[in-house]
Amino acid sequence: RKTLRLDELMGRIHPDDAERVARDVEQVQIGALEILENEMRLVRPDEGTVWIRATARGFKNEAGRVMRM
């Protein structure tokens, strides 16, 4: 099972879903949303698409800043 960095994941999101997902990720990063639950399409290396359901939570440092999801 491979873990993707956020920038890698964002680069694979279908263009029609990218703005919505980026907005939700930003909401988690600023603390306005605790848990992200989203359905989106990812573009596979062979140019096909696959639907996924993603759930993510921001993990904060001692200062309260989200450091990873």
JSON list of N, CA and C in Angstrom, two decimals:
[
{"chain": "A", "resi": 1, "resn": "ARG", "atom": "N", "xyz": [0.85, -1.18, 0.00]},
{"chain": "A", "resi": 1, "resn": "ARG", "atom": "CA", "xyz": [0.00, 0.00, 0.00]},
{"chain": "A", "resi": 1, "resn": "ARG", "atom": "C", "xyz": [0.89, 1.23, 0.00]},
{"chain": "A", "resi": 2, "resn": "LYS", "atom": "N", "xyz": [0.72, 2.07, -0.99]},
{"chain": "A", "resi": 2, "resn": "LYS", "atom": "CA", "xyz": [1.56, 3.26, -1.12]},
{"chain": "A", "resi": 2, "resn": "LYS", "atom": "C", "xyz": [0.85, 4.48, -0.53]},
{"chain": "A", "resi": 3, "resn": "THR", "atom": "N", "xyz": [1.60, 5.26, 0.21]},
{"chain": "A", "resi": 3, "resn": "THR", "atom": "CA", "xyz": [1.09, 6.52, 0.76]},
{"chain": "A", "resi": 3, "resn": "THR", "atom": "C", "xyz": [1.49, 7.64, -0.19]},
{"chain": "A", "resi": 4, "resn": "LEU", "atom": "N", "xyz": [0.51, 8.43, -0.61]},
{"chain": "A", "resi": 4, "resn": "LEU", "atom": "CA", "xyz": [0.79, 9.56, -1.48]},
{"chain": "A", "resi": 4, "resn": "LEU", "atom": "C", "xyz": [0.95, 10.83, -0.66]},
{"chain": "A", "resi": 5, "resn": "ARG", "atom": "N", "xyz": [1.90, 11.65, -1.04]},
{"chain": "A", "resi": 5, "resn": "ARG", "atom": "CA", "xyz": [1.98, 12.99, -0.46]},
{"chain": "A", "resi": 5, "resn": "ARG", "atom": "C", "xyz": [0.82, 13.80, -1.01]},
{"chain": "A", "resi": 6, "resn": "LEU", "atom": "N", "xyz": [0.42, 14.83, -0.29]},
{"chain": "A", "resi": 6, "resn": "LEU", "atom": "CA", "xyz": [-0.72, 15.63, -0.69]},
{"chain": "A", "resi": 6, "resn": "LEU", "atom": "C", "xyz": [-0.55, 16.21, -2.09]},
{"chain": "A", "resi": 7, "resn": "ASP", "atom": "N", "xyz": [0.64, 16.71, -2.40]},
{"chain": "A", "resi": 7, "resn": "ASP", "atom": "CA", "xyz": [0.86, 17.30, -3.72]},
{"chain": "A", "resi": 7, "resn": "ASP", "atom": "C", "xyz": [0.77, 16.24, -4.82]},
{"chain": "A", "resi": 8, "resn": "GLU", "atom": "N", "xyz": [1.19, 15.00, -4.52]},
{"chain": "A", "resi": 8, "resn": "GLU", "atom": "CA", "xyz": [1.06, 13.92, -5.50]},
{"chain": "A", "resi": 8, "resn": "GLU", "atom": "C", "xyz": [-0.41, 13.58, -5.74]},
{"chain": "A", "resi": 9, "resn": "LEU", "atom": "N", "xyz": [-1.16, 13.50, -4.65]},
{"chain": "A", "resi": 9, "resn": "LEU", "atom": "CA", "xyz": [-2.59, 13.21, -4.77]},
{"chain": "A", "resi": 9, "resn": "LEU", "atom": "C", "xyz": [-3.30, 14.31, -5.54]},
{"chain": "A", "resi": 10, "resn": "MET", "atom": "N", "xyz": [-3.04, 15.55, -5.19]},
{"chain": "A", "resi": 10, "resn": "MET", "atom": "CA", "xyz": [-3.72, 16.67, -5.85]},
{"chain": "A", "resi": 10, "resn": "MET", "atom": "C", "xyz": [-3.42, 16.70, -7.35]},
{"chain": "A", "resi": 11, "resn": "GLY", "atom": "N", "xyz": [-2.23, 16.27, -7.73]},
{"chain": "A", "resi": 11, "resn": "GLY", "atom": "CA", "xyz": [-1.87, 16.24, -9.14]},
{"chain": "A", "resi": 11, "resn": "GLY", "atom": "C", "xyz": [-2.57, 15.14, -9.93]},
{"chain": "A", "resi": 12, "resn": "ARG", "atom": "N", "xyz": [-3.16, 14.19, -9.23]},
{"chain": "A", "resi": 12, "resn": "ARG", "atom": "CA", "xyz": [-3.84, 13.07, -9.90]},
{"chain": "A", "resi": 12, "resn": "ARG", "atom": "C", "xyz": [-5.35, 13.20, -9.89]},
{"chain": "A", "resi": 13, "resn": "ILE", "atom": "N", "xyz": [-5.88, 14.20, -9.21]},
{"chain": "A", "resi": 13, "resn": "ILE", "atom": "CA", "xyz": [-7.34, 14.37, -9.13]},
{"chain": "A", "resi": 13, "resn": "ILE", "atom": "C", "xyz": [-7.86, 14.87, -10.47]},
{"chain": "A", "resi": 14, "resn": "HIS", "atom": "N", "xyz": [-8.97, 14.30, -10.88]},
{"chain": "A", "resi": 14, "resn": "HIS", "atom": "CA", "xyz": [-9.61, 14.67, -12.14]},
{"chain": "A", "resi": 14, "resn": "HIS", "atom": "C", "xyz": [-9.88, 16.18, -12.14]},
{"chain": "A", "resi": 15, "resn": "PRO", "atom": "N", "xyz": [-9.64, 16.86, -13.27]},
{"chain": "A", "resi": 15, "resn": "PRO", "atom": "CA", "xyz": [-9.82, 18.32, -13.32]},
{"chain": "A", "resi": 15, "resn": "PRO", "atom": "C", "xyz": [-11.21, 18.80, -12.88]},
{"chain": "A", "resi": 16, "resn": "ASP", "atom": "N", "xyz": [-12.24, 18.02, -13.14]},
{"chain": "A", "resi": 16, "resn": "ASP", "atom": "CA", "xyz": [-13.59, 18.43, -12.74]},
{"chain": "A", "resi": 16, "resn": "ASP", "atom": "C", "xyz": [-13.81, 18.37, -11.23]},
{"chain": "A", "resi": 17, "resn": "ASP", "atom": "N", "xyz": [-12.95, 17.65, -10.51]},
{"chain": "A", "resi": 17, "resn": "ASP", "atom": "CA", "xyz": [-13.08, 17.52, -9.06]},
{"chain": "A", "resi": 17, "resn": "ASP", "atom": "C", "xyz": [-12.04, 18.33, -8.29]},
{"chain": "A", "resi": 18, "resn": "ALA", "atom": "N", "xyz": [-11.01, 18.78, -8.97]},
{"chain": "A", "resi": 18, "resn": "ALA", "atom": "CA", "xyz": [-9.84, 19.37, -8.32]},
{"chain": "A", "resi": 18, "resn": "ALA", "atom": "C", "xyz": [-10.16, 20.60, -7.47]},
{"chain": "A", "resi": 19, "resn": "GLU", "atom": "N", "xyz": [-10.97, 21.51, -7.97]},
{"chain": "A", "resi": 19, "resn": "GLU", "atom": "CA", "xyz": [-11.25, 22.74, -7.22]},
{"chain": "A", "resi": 19, "resn": "GLU", "atom": "C", "xyz": [-12.01, 22.43, -5.93]},
{"chain": "A", "resi": 20, "resn": "ARG", "atom": "N", "xyz": [-12.98, 21.56, -5.99]},
{"chain": "A", "resi": 20, "resn": "ARG", "atom": "CA", "xyz": [-13.77, 21.19, -4.81]},
{"chain": "A", "resi": 20, "resn": "ARG", "atom": "C", "xyz": [-12.89, 20.50, -3.77]},
{"chain": "A", "resi": 21, "resn": "VAL", "atom": "N", "xyz": [-12.06, 19.58, -4.21]},
{"chain": "A", "resi": 21, "resn": "VAL", "atom": "CA", "xyz": [-11.19, 18.86, -3.27]},
{"chain": "A", "resi": 21, "resn": "VAL", "atom": "C", "xyz": [-10.17, 19.82, -2.65]},
{"chain": "A", "resi": 22, "resn": "ALA", "atom": "N", "xyz": [-9.58, 20.69, -3.46]},
{"chain": "A", "resi": 22, "resn": "ALA", "atom": "CA", "xyz": [-8.61, 21.66, -2.94]},
{"chain": "A", "resi": 22, "resn": "ALA", "atom": "C", "xyz": [-9.25, 22.57, -1.90]},
{"chain": "A", "resi": 23, "resn": "ARG", "atom": "N", "xyz": [-10.49, 22.97, -2.13]},
{"chain": "A", "resi": 23, "resn": "ARG", "atom": "CA", "xyz": [-11.20, 23.82, -1.17]},
{"chain": "A", "resi": 23, "resn": "ARG", "atom": "C", "xyz": [-11.41, 23.06, 0.15]},
{"chain": "A", "resi": 24, "resn": "ASP", "atom": "N", "xyz": [-11.79, 21.79, 0.07]},
{"chain": "A", "resi": 24, "resn": "ASP", "atom": "CA", "xyz": [-12.00, 21.00, 1.28]},
{"chain": "A", "resi": 24, "resn": "ASP", "atom": "C", "xyz": [-10.69, 20.76, 2.03]},
{"chain": "A", "resi": 25, "resn": "VAL", "atom": "N", "xyz": [-9.60, 20.50, 1.30]},
{"chain": "A", "resi": 25, "resn": "VAL", "atom": "CA", "xyz": [-8.29, 20.30, 1.93]},
{"chain": "A", "resi": 25, "resn": "VAL", "atom": "C", "xyz": [-7.88, 21.58, 2.66]},
{"chain": "A", "resi": 26, "resn": "GLU", "atom": "N", "xyz": [-8.10, 22.72, 2.03]},
{"chain": "A", "resi": 26, "resn": "GLU", "atom": "CA", "xyz": [-7.75, 24.00, 2.67]},
{"chain": "A", "resi": 26, "resn": "GLU", "atom": "C", "xyz": [-8.56, 24.19, 3.96]},
{"chain": "A", "resi": 27, "resn": "GLN", "atom": "N", "xyz": [-9.83, 23.79, 3.95]},
{"chain": "A", "resi": 27, "resn": "GLN", "atom": "CA", "xyz": [-10.65, 23.92, 5.15]},
{"chain": "A", "resi": 27, "resn": "GLN", "atom": "C", "xyz": [-10.10, 23.08, 6.31]},
{"chain": "A", "resi": 28, "resn": "VAL", "atom": "N", "xyz": [-9.58, 21.91, 6.01]},
{"chain": "A", "resi": 28, "resn": "VAL", "atom": "CA", "xyz": [-8.94, 21.08, 7.04]},
{"chain": "A", "resi": 28, "resn": "VAL", "atom": "C", "xyz": [-7.66, 21.76, 7.52]},
{"chain": "A", "resi": 29, "resn": "GLN", "atom": "N", "xyz": [-6.87, 22.27, 6.60]},
{"chain": "A", "resi": 29, "resn": "GLN", "atom": "CA", "xyz": [-5.59, 22.88, 6.96]},
{"chain": "A", "resi": 29, "resn": "GLN", "atom": "C", "xyz": [-5.75, 24.11, 7.84]},
{"chain": "A", "resi": 30, "resn": "ILE", "atom": "N", "xyz": [-6.82, 24.88, 7.66]},
{"chain": "A", "resi": 30, "resn": "ILE", "atom": "CA", "xyz": [-7.02, 26.07, 8.49]},
{"chain": "A", "resi": 30, "resn": "ILE", "atom": "C", "xyz": [-7.83, 25.77, 9.75]},
{"chain": "A", "resi": 31, "resn": "GLY", "atom": "N", "xyz": [-8.28, 24.52, 9.89]},
{"chain": "A", "resi": 31, "resn": "GLY", "atom": "CA", "xyz": [-9.00, 24.12, 11.09]},
{"chain": "A", "resi": 31, "resn": "GLY", "atom": "C", "xyz": [-10.50, 24.34, 11.05]},
{"chain": "A", "resi": 32, "resn": "ALA", "atom": "N", "xyz": [-11.03, 24.74, 9.90]},
{"chain": "A", "resi": 32, "resn": "ALA", "atom": "CA", "xyz": [-12.47, 24.97, 9.78]},
{"chain": "A", "resi": 32, "resn": "ALA", "atom": "C", "xyz": [-13.25, 23.67, 9.60]},
{"chain": "A", "resi": 33, "resn": "LEU", "atom": "N", "xyz": [-12.56, 22.62, 9.20]},
{"chain": "A", "resi": 33, "resn": "LEU", "atom": "CA", "xyz": [-13.17, 21.31, 8.99]},
{"chain": "A", "resi": 33, "resn": "LEU", "atom": "C", "xyz": [-12.27, 20.29, 9.66]},
{"chain": "A", "resi": 34, "resn": "GLU", "atom": "N", "xyz": [-12.84, 19.47, 10.54]},
{"chain": "A", "resi": 34, "resn": "GLU", "atom": "CA", "xyz": [-12.02, 18.51, 11.28]},
{"chain": "A", "resi": 34, "resn": "GLU", "atom": "C", "xyz": [-11.71, 17.26, 10.45]},
{"chain": "A", "resi": 35, "resn": "ILE", "atom": "N", "xyz": [-12.73, 16.75, 9.77]},
{"chain": "A", "resi": 35, "resn": "ILE", "atom": "CA", "xyz": [-12.56, 15.54, 8.98]},
{"chain": "A", "resi": 35, "resn": "ILE", "atom": "C", "xyz": [-13.07, 15.79, 7.57]},
{"chain": "A", "resi": 36, "resn": "LEU", "atom": "N", "xyz": [-12.25, 15.46, 6.59]},
{"chain": "A", "resi": 36, "resn": "LEU", "atom": "CA", "xyz": [-12.61, 15.58, 5.19]},
{"chain": "A", "resi": 36, "resn": "LEU", "atom": "C", "xyz": [-13.14, 14.23, 4.72]},
{"chain": "A", "resi": 37, "resn": "GLU", "atom": "N", "xyz": [-14.32, 14.24, 4.14]},
{"chain": "A", "resi": 37, "resn": "GLU", "atom": "CA", "xyz": [-14.88, 13.05, 3.51]},
{"chain": "A", "resi": 37, "resn": "GLU", "atom": "C", "xyz": [-15.32, 13.48, 2.12]},
{"chain": "A", "resi": 38, "resn": "ASN", "atom": "N", "xyz": [-14.76, 12.83, 1.11]},
{"chain": "A", "resi": 38, "resn": "ASN", "atom": "CA", "xyz": [-14.98, 13.30, -0.24]},
{"chain": "A", "resi": 38, "resn": "ASN", "atom": "C", "xyz": [-14.92, 12.14, -1.22]},
{"chain": "A", "resi": 39, "resn": "GLU", "atom": "N", "xyz": [-15.75, 12.19, -2.25]},
{"chain": "A", "resi": 39, "resn": "GLU", "atom": "CA", "xyz": [-15.65, 11.27, -3.37]},
{"chain": "A", "resi": 39, "resn": "GLU", "atom": "C", "xyz": [-15.06, 12.05, -4.53]},
{"chain": "A", "resi": 40, "resn": "MET", "atom": "N", "xyz": [-14.12, 11.42, -5.23]},
{"chain": "A", "resi": 40, "resn": "MET", "atom": "CA", "xyz": [-13.44, 12.10, -6.32]},
{"chain": "A", "resi": 40, "resn": "MET", "atom": "C", "xyz": [-12.92, 11.08, -7.31]},
{"chain": "A", "resi": 41, "resn": "ARG", "atom": "N", "xyz": [-12.59, 11.57, -8.48]},
{"chain": "A", "resi": 41, "resn": "ARG", "atom": "CA", "xyz": [-11.97, 10.72, -9.49]},
{"chain": "A", "resi": 41, "resn": "ARG", "atom": "C", "xyz": [-10.48, 10.99, -9.52]},
{"chain": "A", "resi": 42, "resn": "LEU", "atom": "N", "xyz": [-9.71, 9.91, -9.62]},
{"chain": "A", "resi": 42, "resn": "LEU", "atom": "CA", "xyz": [-8.27, 10.02, -9.82]},
{"chain": "A", "resi": 42, "resn": "LEU", "atom": "C", "xyz": [-7.96, 9.60, -11.24]},
{"chain": "A", "resi": 43, "resn": "VAL", "atom": "N", "xyz": [-7.01, 10.29, -11.85]},
{"chain": "A", "resi": 43, "resn": "VAL", "atom": "CA", "xyz": [-6.55, 9.93, -13.19]},
{"chain": "A", "resi": 43, "resn": "VAL", "atom": "C", "xyz": [-5.39, 8.96, -13.02]},
{"chain": "A", "resi": 44, "resn": "ARG", "atom": "N", "xyz": [-5.54, 7.77, -13.58]},
{"chain": "A", "resi": 44, "resn": "ARG", "atom": "CA", "xyz": [-4.50, 6.75, -13.49]},
{"chain": "A", "resi": 44, "resn": "ARG", "atom": "C", "xyz": [-3.41, 7.01, -14.51]},
{"chain": "A", "resi": 45, "resn": "PRO", "atom": "N", "xyz": [-2.24, 6.42, -14.32]},
{"chain": "A", "resi": 45, "resn": "PRO", "atom": "CA", "xyz": [-1.14, 6.62, -15.28]},
{"chain": "A", "resi": 45, "resn": "PRO", "atom": "C", "xyz": [-1.51, 6.23, -16.72]},
{"chain": "A", "resi": 46, "resn": "ASP", "atom": "N", "xyz": [-2.44, 5.29, -16.88]},
{"chain": "A", "resi": 46, "resn": "ASP", "atom": "CA", "xyz": [-2.86, 4.90, -18.24]},
{"chain": "A", "resi": 46, "resn": "ASP", "atom": "C", "xyz": [-3.95, 5.80, -18.79]},
{"chain": "A", "resi": 47, "resn": "GLU", "atom": "N", "xyz": [-4.21, 6.92, -18.10]},
{"chain": "A", "resi": 47, "resn": "GLU", "atom": "CA", "xyz": [-5.20, 7.94, -18.47]},
{"chain": "A", "resi": 47, "resn": "GLU", "atom": "C", "xyz": [-6.64, 7.53, -18.17]},
{"chain": "A", "resi": 48, "resn": "GLY", "atom": "N", "xyz": [-6.85, 6.34, -17.60]},
{"chain": "A", "resi": 48, "resn": "GLY", "atom": "CA", "xyz": [-8.18, 5.96, -17.14]},
{"chain": "A", "resi": 48, "resn": "GLY", "atom": "C", "xyz": [-8.49, 6.67, -15.84]},
{"chain": "A", "resi": 49, "resn": "THR", "atom": "N", "xyz": [-9.73, 6.59, -15.41]},
{"chain": "A", "resi": 49, "resn": "THR", "atom": "CA", "xyz": [-10.10, 7.21, -14.14]},
{"chain": "A", "resi": 49, "resn": "THR", "atom": "C", "xyz": [-10.69, 6.16, -13.22]},
{"chain": "A", "resi": 50, "resn": "VAL", "atom": "N", "xyz": [-10.56, 6.42, -11.94]},
{"chain": "A", "resi": 50, "resn": "VAL", "atom": "CA", "xyz": [-11.13, 5.55, -10.92]},
{"chain": "A", "resi": 50, "resn": "VAL", "atom": "C", "xyz": [-11.75, 6.44, -9.85]},
{"chain": "A", "resi": 51, "resn": "TRP", "atom": "N", "xyz": [-12.93, 6.06, -9.40]},
{"chain": "A", "resi": 51, "resn": "TRP", "atom": "CA", "xyz": [-13.59, 6.80, -8.31]},
{"chain": "A", "resi": 51, "resn": "TRP", "atom": "C", "xyz": [-13.05, 6.28, -6.98]},
{"chain": "A", "resi": 52, "resn": "ILE", "atom": "N", "xyz": [-12.79, 7.21, -6.06]},
{"chain": "A", "resi": 52, "resn": "ILE", "atom": "CA", "xyz": [-12.40, 6.83, -4.70]},
{"chain": "A", "resi": 52, "resn": "ILE", "atom": "C", "xyz": [-13.21, 7.64, -3.70]},
{"chain": "A", "resi": 53, "resn": "ARG", "atom": "N", "xyz": [-13.30, 7.12, -2.52]},
{"chain": "A", "resi": 53, "resn": "ARG", "atom": "CA", "xyz": [-13.87, 7.86, -1.40]},
{"chain": "A", "resi": 53, "resn": "ARG", "atom": "C", "xyz": [-12.74, 8.07, -0.41]},
{"chain": "A", "resi": 54, "resn": "ALA", "atom": "N", "xyz": [-12.43, 9.31, -0.14]},
{"chain": "A", "resi": 54, "resn": "ALA", "atom": "CA", "xyz": [-11.30, 9.64, 0.73]},
{"chain": "A", "resi": 54, "resn": "ALA", "atom": "C", "xyz": [-11.81, 10.21, 2.05]},
{"chain": "A", "resi": 55, "resn": "THR", "atom": "N", "xyz": [-11.17, 9.79, 3.12]},
{"chain": "A", "resi": 55, "resn": "THR", "atom": "CA", "xyz": [-11.42, 10.34, 4.44]},
{"chain": "A", "resi": 55, "resn": "THR", "atom": "C", "xyz": [-10.06, 10.76, 5.00]},
{"chain": "A", "resi": 56, "resn": "ALA", "atom": "N", "xyz": [-9.99, 11.98, 5.48]},
{"chain": "A", "resi": 56, "resn": "ALA", "atom": "CA", "xyz": [-8.72, 12.49, 6.00]},
{"chain": "A", "resi": 56, "resn": "ALA", "atom": "C", "xyz": [-8.99, 13.36, 7.22]},
{"chain": "A", "resi": 57, "resn": "ARG", "atom": "N", "xyz": [-8.00, 13.40, 8.07]},
{"chain": "A", "resi": 57, "resn": "ARG", "atom": "CA", "xyz": [-8.05, 14.22, 9.26]},
{"chain": "A", "resi": 57, "resn": "ARG", "atom": "C", "xyz": [-6.73, 14.96, 9.38]},
{"chain": "A", "resi": 58, "resn": "GLY", "atom": "N", "xyz": [-6.78, 16.19, 9.81]},
{"chain": "A", "resi": 58, "resn": "GLY", "atom": "CA", "xyz": [-5.56, 16.95, 10.00]},
{"chain": "A", "resi": 58, "resn": "GLY", "atom": "C", "xyz": [-4.93, 16.64, 11.35]},
{"chain": "A", "resi": 59, "resn": "PHE", "atom": "N", "xyz": [-3.62, 16.43, 11.37]},
{"chain": "A", "resi": 59, "resn": "PHE", "atom": "CA", "xyz": [-2.89, 16.19, 12.60]},
{"chain": "A", "resi": 59, "resn": "PHE", "atom": "C", "xyz": [-2.09, 17.46, 12.92]},
{"chain": "A", "resi": 60, "resn": "LYS", "atom": "N", "xyz": [-2.35, 18.00, 14.10]},
{"chain": "A", "resi": 60, "resn": "LYS", "atom": "CA", "xyz": [-1.78, 19.30, 14.47]},
{"chain": "A", "resi": 60, "resn": "LYS", "atom": "C", "xyz": [-0.54, 19.14, 15.34]},
{"chain": "A", "resi": 61, "resn": "ASN", "atom": "N", "xyz": [0.34, 20.15, 15.26]},
{"chain": "A", "resi": 61, "resn": "ASN", "atom": "CA", "xyz": [1.50, 20.20, 16.15]},
{"chain": "A", "resi": 61, "resn": "ASN", "atom": "C", "xyz": [1.09, 20.89, 17.45]},
{"chain": "A", "resi": 62, "resn": "GLU", "atom": "N", "xyz": [2.06, 21.10, 18.33]},
{"chain": "A", "resi": 62, "resn": "GLU", "atom": "CA", "xyz": [1.78, 21.71, 19.63]},
{"chain": "A", "resi": 62, "resn": "GLU", "atom": "C", "xyz": [1.19, 23.11, 19.51]},
{"chain": "A", "resi": 63, "resn": "ALA", "atom": "N", "xyz": [1.50, 23.80, 18.43]},
{"chain": "A", "resi": 63, "resn": "ALA", "atom": "CA", "xyz": [1.00, 25.16, 18.22]},
{"chain": "A", "resi": 63, "resn": "ALA", "atom": "C", "xyz": [-0.40, 25.18, 17.60]},
{"chain": "A", "resi": 64, "resn": "GLY", "atom": "N", "xyz": [-0.93, 24.00, 17.28]},
{"chain": "A", "resi": 64, "resn": "GLY", "atom": "CA", "xyz": [-2.28, 23.93, 16.71]},
{"chain": "A", "resi": 64, "resn": "GLY", "atom": "C", "xyz": [-2.32, 24.01, 15.18]},
{"chain": "A", "resi": 65, "resn": "ARG", "atom": "N", "xyz": [-1.16, 23.99, 14.56]},
{"chain": "A", "resi": 65, "resn": "ARG", "atom": "CA", "xyz": [-1.08, 24.07, 13.09]},
{"chain": "A", "resi": 65, "resn": "ARG", "atom": "C", "xyz": [-1.13, 22.66, 12.50]},
{"chain": "A", "resi": 66, "resn": "VAL", "atom": "N", "xyz": [-1.96, 22.47, 11.46]},
{"chain": "A", "resi": 66, "resn": "VAL", "atom": "CA", "xyz": [-2.03, 21.16, 10.81]},
{"chain": "A", "resi": 66, "resn": "VAL", "atom": "C", "xyz": [-0.72, 20.91, 10.07]},
{"chain": "A", "resi": 67, "resn": "MET", "atom": "N", "xyz": [-0.07, 19.80, 10.44]},
{"chain": "A", "resi": 67, "resn": "MET", "atom": "CA", "xyz": [1.22, 19.46, 9.84]},
{"chain": "A", "resi": 67, "resn": "MET", "atom": "C", "xyz": [1.13, 18.34, 8.82]},
{"chain": "A", "resi": 68, "resn": "ARG", "atom": "N", "xyz": [0.11, 17.47, 8.95]},
{"chain": "A", "resi": 68, "resn": "ARG", "atom": "CA", "xyz": [-0.09, 16.42, 7.98]},
{"chain": "A", "resi": 68, "resn": "ARG", "atom": "C", "xyz": [-1.54, 15.99, 8.02]},
{"chain": "A", "resi": 69, "resn": "MET", "atom": "N", "xyz": [-1.94, 15.29, 6.96]},
{"chain": "A", "resi": 69, "resn": "MET", "atom": "CA", "xyz": [-3.32, 14.81, 6.87]},
{"chain": "A", "resi": 69, "resn": "MET", "atom": "C", "xyz": [-3.28, 13.31, 6.64]}
]
